[in-house]
GROMACS .gro file of C-alpha atoms in nm:
model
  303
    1UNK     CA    1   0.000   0.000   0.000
    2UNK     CA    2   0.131   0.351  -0.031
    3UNK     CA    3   0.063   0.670   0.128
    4UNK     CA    4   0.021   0.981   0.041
    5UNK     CA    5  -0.068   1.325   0.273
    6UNK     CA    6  -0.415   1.511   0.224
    7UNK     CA    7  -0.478   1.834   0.378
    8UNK     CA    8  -0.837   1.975   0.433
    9UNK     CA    9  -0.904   2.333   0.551
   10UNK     CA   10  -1.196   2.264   0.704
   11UNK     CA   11  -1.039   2.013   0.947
   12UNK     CA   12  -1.200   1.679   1.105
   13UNK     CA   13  -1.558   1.810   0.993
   14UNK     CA   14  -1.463   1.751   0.641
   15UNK     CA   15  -1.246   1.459   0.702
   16UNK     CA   16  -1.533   1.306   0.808
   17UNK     CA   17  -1.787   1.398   0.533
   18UNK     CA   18  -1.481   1.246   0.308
   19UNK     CA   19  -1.480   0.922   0.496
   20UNK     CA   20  -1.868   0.894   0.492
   21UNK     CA   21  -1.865   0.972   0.117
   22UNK     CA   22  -1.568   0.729   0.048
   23UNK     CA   23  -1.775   0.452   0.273
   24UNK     CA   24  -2.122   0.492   0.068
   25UNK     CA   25  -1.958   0.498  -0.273
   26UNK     CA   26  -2.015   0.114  -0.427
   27UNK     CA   27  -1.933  -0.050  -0.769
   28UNK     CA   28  -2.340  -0.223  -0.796
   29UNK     CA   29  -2.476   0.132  -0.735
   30UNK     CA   30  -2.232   0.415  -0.783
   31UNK     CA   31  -2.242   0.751  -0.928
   32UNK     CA   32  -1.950   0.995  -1.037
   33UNK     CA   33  -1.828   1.149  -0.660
   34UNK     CA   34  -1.555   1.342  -0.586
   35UNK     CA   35  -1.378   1.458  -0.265
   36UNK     CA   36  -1.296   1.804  -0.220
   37UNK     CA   37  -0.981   1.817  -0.094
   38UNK     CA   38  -0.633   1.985  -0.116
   39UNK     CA   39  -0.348   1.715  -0.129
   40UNK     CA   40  -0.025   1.701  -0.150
   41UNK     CA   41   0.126   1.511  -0.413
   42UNK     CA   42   0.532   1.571  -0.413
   43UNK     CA   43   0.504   1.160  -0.318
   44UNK     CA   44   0.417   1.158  -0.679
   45UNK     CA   45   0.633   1.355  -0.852
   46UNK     CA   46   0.818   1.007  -1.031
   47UNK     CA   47   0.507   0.919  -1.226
   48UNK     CA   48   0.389   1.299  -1.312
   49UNK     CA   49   0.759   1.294  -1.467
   50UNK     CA   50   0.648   0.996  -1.704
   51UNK     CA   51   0.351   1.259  -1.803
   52UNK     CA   52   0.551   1.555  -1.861
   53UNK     CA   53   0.794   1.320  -2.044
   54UNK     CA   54   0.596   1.238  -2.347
   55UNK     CA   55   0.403   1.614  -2.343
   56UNK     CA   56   0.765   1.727  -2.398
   57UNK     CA   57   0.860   1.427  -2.650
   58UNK     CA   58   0.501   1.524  -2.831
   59UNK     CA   59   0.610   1.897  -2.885
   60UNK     CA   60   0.965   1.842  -3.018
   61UNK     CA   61   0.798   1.593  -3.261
   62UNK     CA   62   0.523   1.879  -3.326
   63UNK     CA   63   0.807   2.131  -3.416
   64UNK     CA   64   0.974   1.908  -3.627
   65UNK     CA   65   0.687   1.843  -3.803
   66UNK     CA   66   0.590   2.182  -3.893
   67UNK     CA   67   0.282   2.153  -3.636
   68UNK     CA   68   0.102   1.858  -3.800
   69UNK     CA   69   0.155   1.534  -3.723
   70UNK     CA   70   0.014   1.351  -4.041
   71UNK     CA   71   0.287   1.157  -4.084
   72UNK     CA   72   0.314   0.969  -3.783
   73UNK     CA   73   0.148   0.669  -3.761
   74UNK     CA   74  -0.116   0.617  -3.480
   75UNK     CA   75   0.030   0.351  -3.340
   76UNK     CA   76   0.321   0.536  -3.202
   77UNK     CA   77   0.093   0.726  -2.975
   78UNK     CA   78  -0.080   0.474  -2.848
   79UNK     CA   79   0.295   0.326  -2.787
   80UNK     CA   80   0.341   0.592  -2.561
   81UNK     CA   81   0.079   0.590  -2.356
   82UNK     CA   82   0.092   0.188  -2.311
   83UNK     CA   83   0.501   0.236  -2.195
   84UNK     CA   84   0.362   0.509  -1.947
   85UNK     CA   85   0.125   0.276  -1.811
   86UNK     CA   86   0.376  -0.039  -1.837
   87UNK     CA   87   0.616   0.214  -1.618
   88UNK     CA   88   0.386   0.274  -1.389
   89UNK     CA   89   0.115   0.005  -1.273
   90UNK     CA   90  -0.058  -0.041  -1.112
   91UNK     CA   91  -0.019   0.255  -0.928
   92UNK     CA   92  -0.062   0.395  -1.278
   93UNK     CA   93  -0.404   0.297  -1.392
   94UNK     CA   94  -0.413   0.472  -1.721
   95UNK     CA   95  -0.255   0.715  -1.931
   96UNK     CA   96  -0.298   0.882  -2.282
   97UNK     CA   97  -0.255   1.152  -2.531
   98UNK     CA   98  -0.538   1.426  -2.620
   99UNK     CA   99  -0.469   1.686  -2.904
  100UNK     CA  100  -0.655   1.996  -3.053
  101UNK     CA  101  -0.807   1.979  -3.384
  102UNK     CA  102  -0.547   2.176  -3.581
  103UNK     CA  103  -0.304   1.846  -3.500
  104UNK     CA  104  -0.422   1.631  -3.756
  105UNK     CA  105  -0.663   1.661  -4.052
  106UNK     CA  106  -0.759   1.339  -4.068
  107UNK     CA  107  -0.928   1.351  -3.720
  108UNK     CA  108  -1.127   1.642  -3.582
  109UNK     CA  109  -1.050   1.525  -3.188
  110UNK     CA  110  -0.736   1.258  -3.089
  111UNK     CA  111  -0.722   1.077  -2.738
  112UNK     CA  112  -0.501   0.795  -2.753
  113UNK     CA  113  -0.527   0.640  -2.422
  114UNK     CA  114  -0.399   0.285  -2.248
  115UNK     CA  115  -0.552   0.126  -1.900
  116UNK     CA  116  -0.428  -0.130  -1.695
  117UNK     CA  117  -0.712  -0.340  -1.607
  118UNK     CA  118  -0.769  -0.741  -1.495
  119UNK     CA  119  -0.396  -0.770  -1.596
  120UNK     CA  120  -0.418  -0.670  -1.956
  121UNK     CA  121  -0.323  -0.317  -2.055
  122UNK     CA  122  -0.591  -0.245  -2.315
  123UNK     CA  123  -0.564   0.038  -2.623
  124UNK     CA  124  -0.811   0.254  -2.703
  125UNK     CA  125  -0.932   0.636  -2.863
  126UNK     CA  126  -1.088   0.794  -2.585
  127UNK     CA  127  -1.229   1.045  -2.836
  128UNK     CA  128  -1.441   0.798  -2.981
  129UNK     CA  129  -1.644   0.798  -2.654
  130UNK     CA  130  -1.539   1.115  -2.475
  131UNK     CA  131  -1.597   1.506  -2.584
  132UNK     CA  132  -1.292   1.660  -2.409
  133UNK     CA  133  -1.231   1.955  -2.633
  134UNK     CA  134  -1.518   2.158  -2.533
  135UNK     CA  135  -1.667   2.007  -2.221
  136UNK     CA  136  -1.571   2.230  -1.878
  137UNK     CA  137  -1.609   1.921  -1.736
  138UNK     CA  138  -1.280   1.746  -1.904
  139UNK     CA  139  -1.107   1.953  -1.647
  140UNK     CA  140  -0.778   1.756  -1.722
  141UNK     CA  141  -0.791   1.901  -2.051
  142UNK     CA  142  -1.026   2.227  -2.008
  143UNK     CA  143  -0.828   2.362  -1.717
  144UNK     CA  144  -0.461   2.380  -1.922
  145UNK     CA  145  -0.634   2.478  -2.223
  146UNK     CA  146  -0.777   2.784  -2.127
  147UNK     CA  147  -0.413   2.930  -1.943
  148UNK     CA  148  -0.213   3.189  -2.119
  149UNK     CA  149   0.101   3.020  -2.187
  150UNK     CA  150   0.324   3.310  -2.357
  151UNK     CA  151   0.560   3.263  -2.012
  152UNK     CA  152   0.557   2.926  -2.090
  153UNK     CA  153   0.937   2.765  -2.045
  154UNK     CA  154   1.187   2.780  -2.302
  155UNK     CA  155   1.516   2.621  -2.423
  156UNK     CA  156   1.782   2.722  -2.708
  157UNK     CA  157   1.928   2.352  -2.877
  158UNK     CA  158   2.174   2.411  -3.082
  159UNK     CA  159   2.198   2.095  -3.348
  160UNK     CA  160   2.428   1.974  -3.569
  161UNK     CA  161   2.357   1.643  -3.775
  162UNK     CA  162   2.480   1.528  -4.113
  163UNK     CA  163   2.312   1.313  -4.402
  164UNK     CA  164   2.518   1.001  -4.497
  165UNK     CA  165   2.801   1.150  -4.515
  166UNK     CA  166   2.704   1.475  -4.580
  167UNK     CA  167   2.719   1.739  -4.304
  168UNK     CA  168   2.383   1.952  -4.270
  169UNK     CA  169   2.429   2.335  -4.163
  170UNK     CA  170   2.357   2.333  -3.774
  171UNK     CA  171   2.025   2.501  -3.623
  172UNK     CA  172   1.935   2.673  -3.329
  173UNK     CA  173   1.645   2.638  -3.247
  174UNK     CA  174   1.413   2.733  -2.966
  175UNK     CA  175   1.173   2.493  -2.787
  176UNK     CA  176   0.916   2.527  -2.549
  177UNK     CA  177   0.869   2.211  -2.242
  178UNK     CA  178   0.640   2.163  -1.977
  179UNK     CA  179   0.748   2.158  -1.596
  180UNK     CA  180   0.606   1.983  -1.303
  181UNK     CA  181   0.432   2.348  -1.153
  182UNK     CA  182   0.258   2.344  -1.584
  183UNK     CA  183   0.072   2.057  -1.488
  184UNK     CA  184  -0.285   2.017  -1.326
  185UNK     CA  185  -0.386   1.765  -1.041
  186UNK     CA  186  -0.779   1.689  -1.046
  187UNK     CA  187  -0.927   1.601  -0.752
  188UNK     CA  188  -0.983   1.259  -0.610
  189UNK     CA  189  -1.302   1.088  -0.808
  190UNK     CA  190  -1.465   0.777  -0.812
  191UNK     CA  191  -1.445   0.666  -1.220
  192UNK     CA  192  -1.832   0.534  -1.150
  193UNK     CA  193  -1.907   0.276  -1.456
  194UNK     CA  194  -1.542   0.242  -1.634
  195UNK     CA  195  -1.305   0.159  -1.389
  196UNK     CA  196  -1.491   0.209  -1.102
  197UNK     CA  197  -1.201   0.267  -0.878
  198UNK     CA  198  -1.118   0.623  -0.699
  199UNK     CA  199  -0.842   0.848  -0.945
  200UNK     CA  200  -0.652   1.118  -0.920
  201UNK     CA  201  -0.561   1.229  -1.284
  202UNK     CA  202  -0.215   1.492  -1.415
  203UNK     CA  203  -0.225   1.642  -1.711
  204UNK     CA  204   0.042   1.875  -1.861
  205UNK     CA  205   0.058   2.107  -2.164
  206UNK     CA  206   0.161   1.965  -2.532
  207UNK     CA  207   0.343   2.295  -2.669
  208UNK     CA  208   0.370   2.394  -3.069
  209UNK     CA  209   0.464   2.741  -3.173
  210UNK     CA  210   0.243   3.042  -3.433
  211UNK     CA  211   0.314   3.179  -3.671
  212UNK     CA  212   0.551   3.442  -3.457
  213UNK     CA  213   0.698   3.163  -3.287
  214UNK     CA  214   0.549   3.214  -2.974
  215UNK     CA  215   0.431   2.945  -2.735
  216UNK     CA  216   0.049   2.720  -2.901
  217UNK     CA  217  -0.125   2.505  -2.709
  218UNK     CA  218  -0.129   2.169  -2.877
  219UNK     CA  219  -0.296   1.934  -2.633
  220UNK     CA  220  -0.228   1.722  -2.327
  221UNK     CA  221  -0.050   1.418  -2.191
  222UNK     CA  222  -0.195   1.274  -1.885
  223UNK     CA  223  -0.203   0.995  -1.622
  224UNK     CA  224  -0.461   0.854  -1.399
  225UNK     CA  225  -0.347   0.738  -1.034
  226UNK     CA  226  -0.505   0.453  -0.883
  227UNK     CA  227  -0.624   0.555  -0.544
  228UNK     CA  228  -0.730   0.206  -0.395
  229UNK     CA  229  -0.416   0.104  -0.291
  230UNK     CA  230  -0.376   0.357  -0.121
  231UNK     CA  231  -0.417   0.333   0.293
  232UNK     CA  232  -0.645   0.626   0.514
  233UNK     CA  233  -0.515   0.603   0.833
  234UNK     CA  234  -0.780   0.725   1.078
  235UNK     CA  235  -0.555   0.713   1.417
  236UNK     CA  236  -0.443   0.977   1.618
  237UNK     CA  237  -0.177   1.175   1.507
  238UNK     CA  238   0.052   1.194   1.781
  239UNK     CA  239   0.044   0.769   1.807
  240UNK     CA  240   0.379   0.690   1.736
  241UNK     CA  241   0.328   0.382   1.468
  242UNK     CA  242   0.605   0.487   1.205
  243UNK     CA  243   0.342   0.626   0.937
  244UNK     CA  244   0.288   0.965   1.010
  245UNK     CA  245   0.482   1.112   0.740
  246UNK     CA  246   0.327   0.886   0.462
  247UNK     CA  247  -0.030   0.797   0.521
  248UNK     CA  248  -0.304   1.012   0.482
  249UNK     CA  249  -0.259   1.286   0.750
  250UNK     CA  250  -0.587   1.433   0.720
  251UNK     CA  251  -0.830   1.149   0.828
  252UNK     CA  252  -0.552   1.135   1.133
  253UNK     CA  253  -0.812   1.134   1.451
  254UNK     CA  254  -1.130   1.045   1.295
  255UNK     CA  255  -1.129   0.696   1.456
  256UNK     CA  256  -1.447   0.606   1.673
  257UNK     CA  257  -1.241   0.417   1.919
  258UNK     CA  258  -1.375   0.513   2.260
  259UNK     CA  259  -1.133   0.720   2.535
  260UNK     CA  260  -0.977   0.415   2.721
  261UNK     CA  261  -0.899   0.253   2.435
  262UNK     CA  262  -0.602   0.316   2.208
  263UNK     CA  263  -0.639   0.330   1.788
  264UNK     CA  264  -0.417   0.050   1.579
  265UNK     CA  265  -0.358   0.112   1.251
  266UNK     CA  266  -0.413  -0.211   1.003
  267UNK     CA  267  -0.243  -0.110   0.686
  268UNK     CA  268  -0.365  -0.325   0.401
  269UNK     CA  269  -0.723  -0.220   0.362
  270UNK     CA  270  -0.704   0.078   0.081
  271UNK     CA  271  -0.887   0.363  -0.005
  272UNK     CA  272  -1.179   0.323   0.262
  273UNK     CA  273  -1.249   0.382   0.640
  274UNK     CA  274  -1.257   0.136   0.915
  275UNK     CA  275  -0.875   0.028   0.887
  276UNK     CA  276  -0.841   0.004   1.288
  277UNK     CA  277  -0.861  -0.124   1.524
  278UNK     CA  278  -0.888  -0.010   1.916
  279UNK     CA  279  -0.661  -0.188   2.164
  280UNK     CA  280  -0.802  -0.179   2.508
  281UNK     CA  281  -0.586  -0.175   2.801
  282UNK     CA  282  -0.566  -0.548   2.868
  283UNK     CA  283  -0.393  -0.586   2.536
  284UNK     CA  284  -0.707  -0.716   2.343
  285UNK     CA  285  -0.933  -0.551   2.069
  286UNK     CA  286  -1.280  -0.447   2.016
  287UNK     CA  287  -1.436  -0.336   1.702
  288UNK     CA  288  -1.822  -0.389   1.597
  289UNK     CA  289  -1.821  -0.768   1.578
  290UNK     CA  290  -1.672  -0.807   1.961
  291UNK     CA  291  -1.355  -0.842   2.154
  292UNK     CA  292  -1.077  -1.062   2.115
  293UNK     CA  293  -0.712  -1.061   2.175
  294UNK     CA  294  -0.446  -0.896   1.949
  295UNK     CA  295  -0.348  -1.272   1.792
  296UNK     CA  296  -0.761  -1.347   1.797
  297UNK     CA  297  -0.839  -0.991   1.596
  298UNK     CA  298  -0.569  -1.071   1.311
  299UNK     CA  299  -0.687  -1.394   1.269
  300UNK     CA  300  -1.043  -1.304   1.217
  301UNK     CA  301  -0.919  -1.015   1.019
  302UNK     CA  302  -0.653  -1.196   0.807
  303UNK     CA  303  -0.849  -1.564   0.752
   0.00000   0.00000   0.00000
């Protein structure tokens, strides 16, 4: 399981309403929820890299293709959204590609997009099934589009190449990369119907240049991160069990153990409440189904 910190300004009220919303979210009956909450994700920063990665590869190959990428065959996007995801599971569930129309004349709206799912990563156009281009919802997508990027970073590459054995005049040219503080984190959703599994998705800016040369929006490279795995550790903050620095610090105190009785965290469960248990003096636990010793609760919990 992994960890990573939330922080919510409203404190243990909204801790709670997150819990309750987390606990009455299910796969037979669900709808689209989504928890309001301000996290930190520097815990992440490795697989966000494999995002801004191909955004970055995608604009060099955008420049050197005069800002249409006709001939480049589909496969090779799709390519690099399966390595992304090959990378990355299964904290990475999914990952793709999405461009703006002027990209390609042969398709109005482009979303190559690979997800890891019963084992098998699986290929597919998310366009085919998903408006993202004009939809305020596709905040991935809507939220970088509509930025002013003429700050956006820069870099001078100087290159010097040669044909056979023919040297070709070197060029300077000047290209324009996304950074980690470009991108956009959604917050945490429940993918009701597809996945059904709680993401967090990143998505950074694809850059191509105008006619002036200054910075175009070109589309987006993105990843989905699987929040299941990860553990919400409801105990006290001040316990000292070794996790405070890489659970979810947020839900810390929101335990219903009663005041004798001392919180144990039981890693293992995932994204959902109720991963406790309280130890009572004697050295025994009690949760809703009774009280049994420490050996007696992992059994019953474990078998």
């Amino acid at each position: 399981m992994h960890g990573l910190k939330l922080f919510v300004k409203g404190g243990k009220s909204d801790a709670i309403t997150a819990l309750n919303i987390i606990g009455n979210t299910h796969t037979d009956m669900c709808s689209a929820s989504k928890l309001y909450l301000t996290l930190d994700f520097t815990l992440w920063n490795g697989y966000a890299n494999l995002a801004i990665y191909n955004a970055n590869y995608m604009s060099t190959i955008i420049y050197q293709n005069k800002g249409i990428l006709e001939s480049i065959p589909d496969l090779t996007f799709f390519n690099l959204a399966r390595n992304v995801v090959m990378t990355g599971s299964p904290q990475v569930f999914s990952s793709g590609l999405a461009f703006e129309p002027d990209v390609f004349s042969r398709y109005k709206a482009f979303a190559p997009y690979a997800y890891y799912k019963h084992g098998v990563i699986r290929l597919y156009d998310l366009s085919l099934s998903y408006v993202y281009q004009t939809s305020v919802d596709s905040e991935w997508y809507y939220n970088l589009e509509s930025r002013k990027w003429d700050n956006a970073s820069s870099i001078l590459t100087e290159r010097h190449q040669r044909n056979g054995s023919t040297d070709i005049q070197d060029e300077n040219i000047v290209m324009y990369f996304a950074k980690q503080e470009d991108g956009y984190w959604s917050q945490p959703y429940f993918d009701c119907g597809f996945s059904d599994i709680w993401l967090v998705t990143f998505s950074v800016p694809i850059f191509g240049q105008d006619a002036t040369g200054k910075p175009a929006f070109k589309g987006v490279a993105f990843i989905d991160m699987n929040l299941n795995d990860t553990d919400i550790n409801q105990c006290d903050l001040d316990d000292d069990d070794e996790s405070i620095d890489i659970f979810l610090n947020v839900f810390r105190g929101t335990h219903e153990c009663l005041p004798d009785t001392k919180c144990q965290f039981l890693p293992g469960l995932g994204f959902k409440k109720g991963g406790y248990s309280c130890l009572q003096v004697n050295g025994s636990f009690s949760n809703s189904e009774g009280t049994y010793s420490l050996t007696e609760s992992h059994e019953l919990f474990y078998k």
